[in-house]
Short mmCIF file of C-alpha atoms in Angstrom, two decimals:
data_model
loop_
_atom_site.label_atom_id
_atom_site.label_comp_id
_atom_site.label_asym_id
_atom_site.label_seq_id
_atom_site.Cartn_x
_atom_site.Cartn_y
_atom_site.Cartn_z
CA UNK A 1 0.00 0.00 0.00
CA UNK A 2 2.86 2.36 0.85
CA UNK A 3 4.59 1.70 -2.48
CA UNK A 4 1.34 2.39 -4.33
CA UNK A 5 1.00 5.78 -2.61
CA UNK A 6 4.60 6.68 -3.50
CA UNK A 7 4.04 5.65 -7.11
CA UNK A 8 0.98 7.86 -7.42
CA UNK A 9 2.82 10.82 -5.84
CA UNK A 10 5.35 11.07 -8.69
CA UNK A 11 3.03 13.06 -11.02
CA UNK A 12 2.26 15.55 -8.23
CA UNK A 13 5.99 15.94 -7.53
CA UNK A 14 6.58 16.75 -11.22
CA UNK A 15 4.09 19.62 -11.03
CA UNK A 16 5.70 20.97 -7.84
CA UNK A 17 9.18 20.75 -9.38
CA UNK A 18 8.07 22.75 -12.42
CA UNK A 19 6.49 25.38 -10.17
CA UNK A 20 9.71 25.71 -8.17
CA UNK A 21 11.74 25.81 -11.38
CA UNK A 22 9.69 28.78 -12.62
CA UNK A 23 10.01 30.59 -9.28
CA UNK A 24 13.78 30.09 -9.02
CA UNK A 25 14.37 31.11 -12.66
CA UNK A 26 12.25 34.24 -12.27
CA UNK A 27 14.05 35.22 -9.06
CA UNK A 28 17.54 34.65 -10.50
CA UNK A 29 17.02 36.23 -13.91
CA UNK A 30 14.49 38.99 -13.24
CA UNK A 31 15.31 40.13 -9.70
CA UNK A 32 17.01 43.25 -11.06
CA UNK A 33 14.79 43.55 -14.14
CA UNK A 34 11.73 44.98 -12.38
CA UNK A 35 11.98 48.54 -11.10
CA UNK A 36 10.71 48.10 -7.56
CA UNK A 37 8.73 51.31 -7.36
CA UNK A 38 5.31 52.05 -5.86
CA UNK A 39 3.42 50.79 -8.93
CA UNK A 40 5.15 47.39 -8.80
CA UNK A 41 4.40 47.04 -5.09
CA UNK A 42 0.75 48.05 -5.62
CA UNK A 43 0.44 45.60 -8.50
CA UNK A 44 1.97 42.73 -6.51
CA UNK A 45 -0.35 43.41 -3.58
CA UNK A 46 -3.45 43.55 -5.80
CA UNK A 47 -2.49 40.59 -8.02
CA UNK A 48 -4.17 37.93 -5.81
CA UNK A 49 -7.42 39.92 -5.90
CA UNK A 50 -7.28 40.78 -9.61
CA UNK A 51 -6.25 37.26 -10.63
CA UNK A 52 -9.12 34.80 -11.14
CA UNK A 53 -8.91 31.18 -12.27
CA UNK A 54 -11.62 29.19 -14.03
CA UNK A 55 -10.65 26.03 -12.18
CA UNK A 56 -10.82 22.77 -14.05
CA UNK A 57 -11.10 24.52 -17.45
CA UNK A 58 -7.78 23.94 -19.17
CA UNK A 59 -6.55 25.76 -22.25
CA UNK A 60 -3.76 25.77 -24.85
CA UNK A 61 -4.40 29.35 -25.99
CA UNK A 62 -0.92 30.50 -24.94
CA UNK A 63 0.88 27.76 -26.90
CA UNK A 64 1.60 29.78 -30.05
CA UNK A 65 2.85 32.93 -28.25
CA UNK A 66 4.90 30.78 -25.84
CA UNK A 67 6.68 28.96 -28.66
CA UNK A 68 7.10 32.12 -30.75
CA UNK A 69 8.50 34.18 -27.87
CA UNK A 70 10.81 31.36 -26.77
CA UNK A 71 12.24 31.21 -30.31
CA UNK A 72 12.55 35.01 -30.29
CA UNK A 73 14.49 34.82 -27.00
CA UNK A 74 16.91 32.33 -28.59
CA UNK A 75 17.75 34.81 -31.37
CA UNK A 76 17.56 37.94 -29.17
CA UNK A 77 18.79 36.82 -25.73
CA UNK A 78 18.11 39.94 -23.67
CA UNK A 79 16.14 40.38 -20.45
CA UNK A 80 13.01 41.76 -22.11
CA UNK A 81 12.60 38.78 -24.47
CA UNK A 82 13.36 36.39 -21.61
CA UNK A 83 10.72 38.13 -19.49
CA UNK A 84 7.92 37.87 -22.06
CA UNK A 85 8.89 34.30 -23.00
CA UNK A 86 8.94 33.25 -19.35
CA UNK A 87 5.63 35.02 -18.70
CA UNK A 88 3.75 33.29 -21.52
CA UNK A 89 5.34 29.90 -20.80
CA UNK A 90 4.24 30.26 -17.17
CA UNK A 91 0.68 31.13 -18.20
CA UNK A 92 0.61 28.12 -20.55
CA UNK A 93 1.81 25.90 -17.70
CA UNK A 94 -0.71 27.25 -15.18
CA UNK A 95 -3.62 26.96 -17.61
CA UNK A 96 -2.80 23.28 -18.02
CA UNK A 97 -2.29 22.68 -14.30
CA UNK A 98 -4.87 24.84 -12.50
CA UNK A 99 -7.26 26.21 -15.11
CA UNK A 100 -7.87 29.20 -17.35
CA UNK A 101 -6.55 32.44 -15.88
CA UNK A 102 -8.37 35.66 -16.65
CA UNK A 103 -6.31 37.85 -19.00
CA UNK A 104 -6.25 40.65 -16.42
CA UNK A 105 -3.27 38.97 -14.71
CA UNK A 106 -1.27 39.14 -17.95
CA UNK A 107 -2.23 42.80 -18.42
CA UNK A 108 -1.31 43.62 -14.81
CA UNK A 109 2.14 42.01 -15.10
CA UNK A 110 2.81 43.91 -18.33
CA UNK A 111 1.67 47.23 -16.83
CA UNK A 112 4.03 46.97 -13.84
CA UNK A 113 6.92 45.70 -15.99
CA UNK A 114 9.76 47.80 -17.46
CA UNK A 115 8.19 47.22 -20.89
CA UNK A 116 5.39 49.59 -19.92
CA UNK A 117 7.93 52.09 -18.58
CA UNK A 118 9.83 52.02 -21.89
CA UNK A 119 6.66 52.58 -23.92
CA UNK A 120 5.40 55.22 -21.50
CA UNK A 121 8.69 57.15 -21.67
CA UNK A 122 8.76 56.95 -25.47
CA UNK A 123 5.26 58.36 -25.95
CA UNK A 124 5.23 60.42 -22.75
CA UNK A 125 7.67 63.05 -24.01
CA UNK A 126 5.64 64.22 -27.04
CA UNK A 127 2.50 64.05 -24.86
CA UNK A 128 4.14 66.44 -22.36
CA UNK A 129 4.92 68.89 -25.16
CA UNK A 130 1.32 68.64 -26.40
CA UNK A 131 0.01 69.16 -22.85
CA UNK A 132 2.11 72.31 -22.55
CA UNK A 133 0.74 73.75 -25.80
CA UNK A 134 -2.86 72.76 -25.01
CA UNK A 135 -2.66 74.17 -21.47
CA UNK A 136 -1.21 77.47 -22.71
CA UNK A 137 -3.99 77.73 -25.31
CA UNK A 138 -6.70 77.13 -22.69
CA UNK A 139 -5.15 79.59 -20.25
CA UNK A 140 -4.96 82.24 -22.98
CA UNK A 141 -8.76 82.12 -23.19
CA UNK A 142 -8.88 83.74 -19.74
CA UNK A 143 -7.28 86.86 -21.21
CA UNK A 144 -3.90 86.35 -19.54
CA UNK A 145 -0.91 86.27 -21.87
CA UNK A 146 0.31 82.65 -21.73
CA UNK A 147 2.80 80.89 -24.01
CA UNK A 148 4.36 77.44 -24.16
CA UNK A 149 8.04 77.00 -25.00
CA UNK A 150 8.56 73.25 -25.24
CA UNK A 151 7.72 71.83 -21.83
CA UNK A 152 7.75 75.30 -20.21
CA UNK A 153 4.63 77.45 -19.75
CA UNK A 154 5.20 81.19 -19.30
CA UNK A 155 2.44 83.31 -17.77
CA UNK A 156 3.38 86.85 -16.87
CA UNK A 157 6.66 86.59 -15.01
CA UNK A 158 6.03 83.04 -13.83
CA UNK A 159 7.47 79.87 -15.32
CA UNK A 160 5.99 76.39 -15.00
CA UNK A 161 7.54 73.15 -16.25
CA UNK A 162 5.65 70.03 -17.36
CA UNK A 163 8.31 67.60 -16.15
CA UNK A 164 8.64 63.84 -16.58
CA UNK A 165 8.71 63.50 -12.80
CA UNK A 166 5.38 65.27 -12.26
CA UNK A 167 2.93 63.23 -10.20
CA UNK A 168 0.19 63.31 -12.82
CA UNK A 169 2.12 61.65 -15.66
CA UNK A 170 3.72 59.20 -13.27
CA UNK A 171 0.23 58.04 -12.29
CA UNK A 172 -0.55 56.53 -15.71
CA UNK A 173 0.43 53.03 -14.55
CA UNK A 174 -1.36 53.60 -11.24
CA UNK A 175 -4.54 54.57 -13.11
CA UNK A 176 -4.40 51.41 -15.22
CA UNK A 177 -3.86 49.24 -12.13
CA UNK A 178 -6.86 50.93 -10.48
CA UNK A 179 -8.89 50.22 -13.63
CA UNK A 180 -8.07 46.48 -13.38
CA UNK A 181 -8.93 46.50 -9.69
CA UNK A 182 -12.33 48.14 -10.34
CA UNK A 183 -13.06 45.60 -13.10
CA UNK A 184 -12.13 42.72 -10.76
CA UNK A 185 -14.31 44.19 -8.01
CA UNK A 186 -17.44 44.37 -10.19
CA UNK A 187 -16.75 40.94 -11.70
CA UNK A 188 -16.66 39.35 -8.26
CA UNK A 189 -19.67 41.33 -7.10
CA UNK A 190 -21.89 40.55 -10.11
CA UNK A 191 -20.49 37.09 -11.01
CA UNK A 192 -19.91 38.39 -14.52
CA UNK A 193 -16.72 38.53 -16.55
CA UNK A 194 -15.52 40.77 -19.35
CA UNK A 195 -14.17 39.48 -22.64
CA UNK A 196 -10.52 40.53 -23.06
CA UNK A 197 -11.47 43.06 -25.76
CA UNK A 198 -13.63 45.03 -23.32
CA UNK A 199 -10.90 45.01 -20.68
CA UNK A 200 -8.41 46.45 -23.19
CA UNK A 201 -11.01 49.03 -24.27
CA UNK A 202 -11.42 50.19 -20.68
CA UNK A 203 -7.64 50.46 -20.29
CA UNK A 204 -7.47 52.64 -23.41
CA UNK A 205 -10.31 54.76 -22.05
CA UNK A 206 -8.42 55.07 -18.75
CA UNK A 207 -5.37 56.31 -20.66
CA UNK A 208 -7.47 59.01 -22.33
CA UNK A 209 -8.97 60.01 -18.97
CA UNK A 210 -5.47 60.26 -17.51
CA UNK A 211 -4.33 62.62 -20.28
CA UNK A 212 -7.43 64.79 -19.78
CA UNK A 213 -6.78 64.69 -16.02
CA UNK A 214 -3.24 65.96 -16.55
CA UNK A 215 -4.41 68.75 -18.83
CA UNK A 216 -6.87 70.00 -16.19
CA UNK A 217 -4.25 69.57 -13.48
CA UNK A 218 -1.67 71.68 -15.34
CA UNK A 219 -4.22 74.42 -16.03
CA UNK A 220 -5.11 74.57 -12.33
CA UNK A 221 -1.48 74.63 -11.19
CA UNK A 222 -0.59 77.47 -13.57
CA UNK A 223 -3.80 79.43 -13.01
CA UNK A 224 -3.36 79.39 -9.22
CA UNK A 225 0.46 79.67 -9.45
CA UNK A 226 1.14 76.57 -7.34
CA UNK A 227 4.86 75.78 -7.24
CA UNK A 228 6.21 72.24 -7.52
CA UNK A 229 7.58 72.46 -3.96
CA UNK A 230 4.14 73.24 -2.50
CA UNK A 231 2.16 70.54 -0.71
CA UNK A 232 -0.84 71.64 -2.81
CA UNK A 233 1.00 70.53 -5.97
CA UNK A 234 0.61 66.83 -5.13
CA UNK A 235 -2.79 67.44 -3.52
CA UNK A 236 -4.14 68.89 -6.79
CA UNK A 237 -2.71 65.89 -8.65
CA UNK A 238 -4.42 63.37 -6.36
CA UNK A 239 -7.68 65.32 -6.38
CA UNK A 240 -7.71 65.40 -10.20
CA UNK A 241 -6.94 61.68 -10.30
CA UNK A 242 -9.95 61.01 -8.06
CA UNK A 243 -12.38 63.32 -9.85
CA UNK A 244 -11.38 62.81 -13.49
CA UNK A 245 -10.16 59.19 -13.51
CA UNK A 246 -11.33 57.06 -10.57
CA UNK A 247 -14.92 58.32 -10.26
CA UNK A 248 -15.63 58.08 -14.02
CA UNK A 249 -14.11 54.57 -13.99
CA UNK A 250 -16.41 53.43 -11.19
CA UNK A 251 -19.42 54.56 -13.21
CA UNK A 252 -18.20 53.30 -16.61
CA UNK A 253 -17.10 49.85 -15.44
CA UNK A 254 -20.40 49.34 -13.65
CA UNK A 255 -22.32 50.28 -16.80
CA UNK A 256 -20.06 48.20 -19.05
CA UNK A 257 -20.31 45.05 -16.99
CA UNK A 258 -24.06 45.43 -16.71
CA UNK A 259 -24.42 45.55 -20.51
CA UNK A 260 -21.53 43.44 -21.79
CA UNK A 261 -20.58 41.16 -18.90
CA UNK A 262 -21.12 37.42 -19.18
CA UNK A 263 -22.37 35.33 -16.30
CA UNK A 264 -19.93 32.75 -14.94
CA UNK A 265 -20.24 30.04 -12.33
CA UNK A 266 -17.77 30.19 -9.46
CA UNK A 267 -15.61 27.06 -9.24
CA UNK A 268 -14.59 25.10 -6.19
CA UNK A 269 -11.10 24.57 -4.83
CA UNK A 270 -11.26 20.81 -5.38
CA UNK A 271 -11.72 21.29 -9.10
CA UNK A 272 -8.28 22.91 -9.41
CA UNK A 273 -6.29 19.83 -8.43
CA UNK A 274 -4.76 17.52 -11.02
CA UNK A 275 -1.93 15.07 -10.42
CA UNK A 276 0.26 16.40 -13.21
CA UNK A 277 0.13 19.29 -15.72
CA UNK A 278 -1.14 18.31 -19.14
CA UNK A 279 1.56 17.94 -21.83
CA UNK A 280 4.28 17.98 -19.20
CA UNK A 281 7.08 17.29 -21.70
CA UNK A 282 6.09 20.40 -23.65
CA UNK A 283 6.45 22.50 -20.50
CA UNK A 284 9.80 20.91 -19.65
CA UNK A 285 11.15 21.58 -23.16
CA UNK A 286 10.00 25.23 -23.21
CA UNK A 287 11.24 25.94 -19.71
CA UNK A 288 14.53 24.18 -20.46
CA UNK A 289 15.14 26.35 -23.55
CA UNK A 290 14.27 29.53 -21.63
CA UNK A 291 16.65 28.47 -18.84
CA UNK A 292 19.52 27.88 -21.28
CA UNK A 293 18.95 31.26 -22.93
CA UNK A 294 18.77 32.91 -19.49
CA UNK A 295 22.26 31.61 -18.74
CA UNK A 296 23.61 33.31 -21.88
CA UNK A 297 22.03 36.75 -21.76
CA UNK A 298 23.53 39.64 -23.71
CA UNK A 299 23.26 43.38 -23.21
CA UNK A 300 22.12 45.77 -25.91
CA UNK A 301 25.70 46.88 -26.54
CA UNK A 302 26.50 43.36 -27.72
CA UNK A 303 23.42 43.09 -29.95
CA UNK A 304 23.21 46.57 -31.48
CA UNK A 305 25.02 47.07 -34.83
CA UNK A 306 28.56 48.41 -34.60
CA UNK A 307 29.12 52.09 -35.46
CA UNK A 308 32.73 52.25 -34.31
CA UNK A 309 34.02 53.30 -37.76
CA UNK A 310 32.15 56.64 -37.66
CA UNK A 311 34.40 59.66 -37.19
CA UNK A 312 33.97 63.45 -37.01
CA UNK A 313 36.88 65.64 -38.23
CA UNK A 314 38.31 67.84 -35.49
CA UNK A 315 37.09 65.66 -32.61
CA UNK A 316 38.94 63.25 -30.35
CA UNK A 317 37.21 59.88 -30.60
CA UNK A 318 36.78 57.41 -27.75
CA UNK A 319 34.93 54.08 -27.70
CA UNK A 320 33.36 53.53 -24.28
CA UNK A 321 32.91 50.10 -22.67
CA UNK A 322 29.16 49.98 -23.48
CA UNK A 323 29.75 50.58 -27.20
CA UNK A 324 28.89 54.29 -27.08
CA UNK A 325 31.08 56.59 -29.18
CA UNK A 326 32.33 59.76 -27.53
CA UNK A 327 33.61 62.71 -29.59
CA UNK A 328 35.13 65.69 -27.80
CA UNK A 329 36.90 68.97 -28.56
CA UNK A 330 37.15 72.37 -26.87
CA UNK A 331 33.67 73.42 -27.98
CA UNK A 332 31.48 70.33 -27.82
CA UNK A 333 30.85 66.84 -26.53
CA UNK A 334 29.00 64.41 -28.81
CA UNK A 335 27.71 60.93 -27.99
CA UNK A 336 26.56 58.33 -30.53
CA UNK A 337 24.71 55.26 -29.33
CA UNK A 338 23.68 52.45 -31.67
CA UNK A 339 20.17 51.04 -31.32
CA UNK A 340 17.89 48.32 -32.63
CA UNK A 341 14.31 48.80 -33.73
CA UNK A 342 12.92 46.20 -31.31
CA UNK A 343 14.59 47.55 -28.17
CA UNK A 344 14.21 50.67 -26.00
CA UNK A 345 16.86 53.35 -26.21
CA UNK A 346 18.21 55.46 -23.37
CA UNK A 347 17.74 59.01 -24.57
CA UNK A 348 19.63 61.94 -22.96
CA UNK A 349 16.80 62.50 -20.47
CA UNK A 350 17.65 59.10 -18.97
CA UNK A 351 21.43 59.08 -19.34
CA UNK A 352 22.15 62.62 -18.11
CA UNK A 353 19.70 62.24 -15.25
CA UNK A 354 21.80 59.32 -14.02
CA UNK A 355 24.74 61.72 -13.88
CA UNK A 356 22.85 64.11 -11.60
CA UNK A 357 21.61 66.57 -14.24
CA UNK A 358 18.06 67.83 -14.62
CA UNK A 359 16.54 68.80 -17.96
CA UNK A 360 14.94 72.19 -18.34
CA UNK A 361 13.25 73.89 -21.28
CA UNK A 362 12.91 70.86 -23.55
CA UNK A 363 11.48 71.71 -26.97
CA UNK A 364 11.49 70.93 -30.69
CA UNK A 365 13.64 73.03 -33.01
CA UNK A 366 14.18 72.98 -36.74
CA UNK A 367 17.68 73.35 -38.14
CA UNK A 368 17.66 73.49 -41.91
CA UNK A 369 14.90 71.06 -42.76
CA UNK A 370 15.54 68.72 -39.83
CA UNK A 371 13.48 68.70 -36.64
CA UNK A 372 15.44 67.94 -33.45
CA UNK A 373 14.95 68.05 -29.68
CA UNK A 374 16.88 70.55 -27.57
CA UNK A 375 17.11 71.15 -23.85
CA UNK A 376 19.17 72.68 -21.07
CA UNK A 377 20.91 70.46 -18.53
CA UNK A 378 21.48 71.85 -15.04
CA UNK A 379 23.41 70.55 -12.04
CA UNK A 380 24.13 73.20 -9.46
CA UNK A 381 25.88 76.05 -11.30
CA UNK A 382 26.80 73.79 -14.21
CA UNK A 383 24.71 74.31 -17.37
CA UNK A 384 24.90 72.32 -20.62
CA UNK A 385 22.97 72.99 -23.83
CA UNK A 386 21.96 69.72 -25.46
CA UNK A 387 20.39 68.48 -28.73
CA UNK A 388 19.48 64.98 -29.89
CA UNK A 389 17.90 63.03 -32.74
CA UNK A 390 18.08 59.64 -34.48
CA UNK A 391 20.34 59.18 -37.47
CA UNK A 392 21.49 56.50 -39.89
CA UNK A 393 23.86 58.71 -41.84
CA UNK A 394 21.18 59.77 -44.30
CA UNK A 395 17.83 59.84 -42.51
CA UNK A 396 17.63 62.19 -39.51
CA UNK A 397 14.48 62.21 -37.39
CA UNK A 398 13.03 62.50 -33.89
CA UNK A 399 10.14 60.16 -34.71
CA UNK A 400 10.30 56.91 -32.74
CA UNK A 401 7.98 55.25 -35.22
CA UNK A 402 9.87 56.40 -38.34
CA UNK A 403 13.37 55.32 -37.32
CA UNK A 404 12.17 51.97 -35.98
CA UNK A 405 10.10 51.34 -39.13
CA UNK A 406 13.02 52.22 -41.42
CA UNK A 407 15.44 50.09 -39.39
CA UNK A 408 13.03 47.14 -39.37
CA UNK A 409 12.91 47.35 -43.17
CA UNK A 410 16.70 47.23 -43.37
CA UNK A 411 17.20 50.87 -44.35
CA UNK A 412 20.42 51.39 -42.40
CA UNK A 413 21.61 51.12 -38.81
CA UNK A 414 20.20 53.94 -36.71
CA UNK A 415 21.97 55.52 -33.77
CA UNK A 416 21.07 58.22 -31.26
CA UNK A 417 23.06 61.44 -31.66
CA UNK A 418 23.44 63.67 -28.60
CA UNK A 419 25.35 66.95 -29.14
CA UNK A 420 26.27 69.12 -26.14
CA UNK A 421 27.84 72.58 -25.84
CA UNK A 422 28.42 75.34 -23.30
CA UNK A 423 26.00 77.84 -24.87
CA UNK A 424 23.07 77.93 -27.28
CA UNK A 425 24.90 79.53 -30.22
CA UNK A 426 27.73 76.98 -30.08
CA UNK A 427 25.24 74.14 -29.84
CA UNK A 428 23.41 75.38 -32.95
CA UNK A 429 26.67 75.63 -34.90
CA UNK A 430 27.83 72.18 -33.81
CA UNK A 431 24.41 70.65 -34.49
CA UNK A 432 24.34 72.16 -37.99
CA UNK A 433 27.77 70.65 -38.71
CA UNK A 434 26.82 67.20 -37.42
CA UNK A 435 23.52 67.20 -39.31
CA UNK A 436 25.42 67.90 -42.54
CA UNK A 437 27.46 64.72 -42.13
CA UNK A 438 26.28 61.75 -44.21
CA UNK A 439 27.90 58.52 -43.03
CA UNK A 440 27.30 55.45 -45.13
CA UNK A 441 25.66 52.94 -42.80
CA UNK A 442 25.23 50.21 -45.41
CA UNK A 443 28.42 48.40 -44.39
#
């Protein structure tokens, strides 16, 4: 009898081993991948409530993305591809061990991941410039002379900056997490569930509400001349989040689930138990491949195309350890960083911030026929005038979509150009010279 019990325990042990394998791999590989900020902690705390399992209902719907992303990780062995491959392989495993998991867990994990931060930073900058222009236009309707210069709003003798670090824009992820929580609350209360399409639609609607919330927030801060250091600055941000995002969400989700929700029957805990995950060898193979790739990760400097043969006359050239090219003379400092269309890039607002500088007066400028970004870097009494754009030697642009689309189609290796000088006139001269260079990147 004892031997029979041991024999029947082997399948259960296999499931436990796979679970532990996933946990250990995630901890080892991704422990420094997540940015452990407030949004991640909120998401982790709410995950058990947001996550729902249709116990006993197994599914293979994540098979194709799991296989595709695992193959992608083999060819592009970086942390982001490992993360998404591991995530989908885990969901495939759980849906063949416990039952179908509502897609809100997948959305939550993506929202609190660095992937969302990369996308948010990429689209957040042009949104900030648009918010500045829109706010200045609205404030001008009051009869007070108000103008936007990039991310700065000037009203009378007062200056207000729409910064990346402002509480409103930083609350985009928080708003989306709150949206998922509200959906989960009404699903549990009404015993109805949303199709994935409606969940995504509500997340998009939440994004729009957040942008509108920020526009109103900026108008209020400028109109009442509330400085960033004031306690009322954050108070206004939280109040706008409540009034223009959370309260509309409570109403909209309730209406949506009443009209479009589908009734479901709550399962029992006993239904969730199976001796062994279905297709266990498939899970072992996928997890084994992901584990091997995880042991051979590369950084973006190793994957990005080489640009080391680019030179600028009159500049001292230095190749840094991370593959960045540094050009320096008495007037200017220029950095070139190679990129790939499928990966995030660290623009100057990220890199210089890590060196203790803060960006001020960020705006678009046109030199010749080329549109570029410019800004002023400040650290104490130190001030640097900076410009940046994307370049492949022929095409020069600030459009994230354009350079990635051209690179994906094989139209040259793009790199980020960041020119820096001690004053605005020198920066313009240096930028004009660099823009006139046409390096052949088809090599």
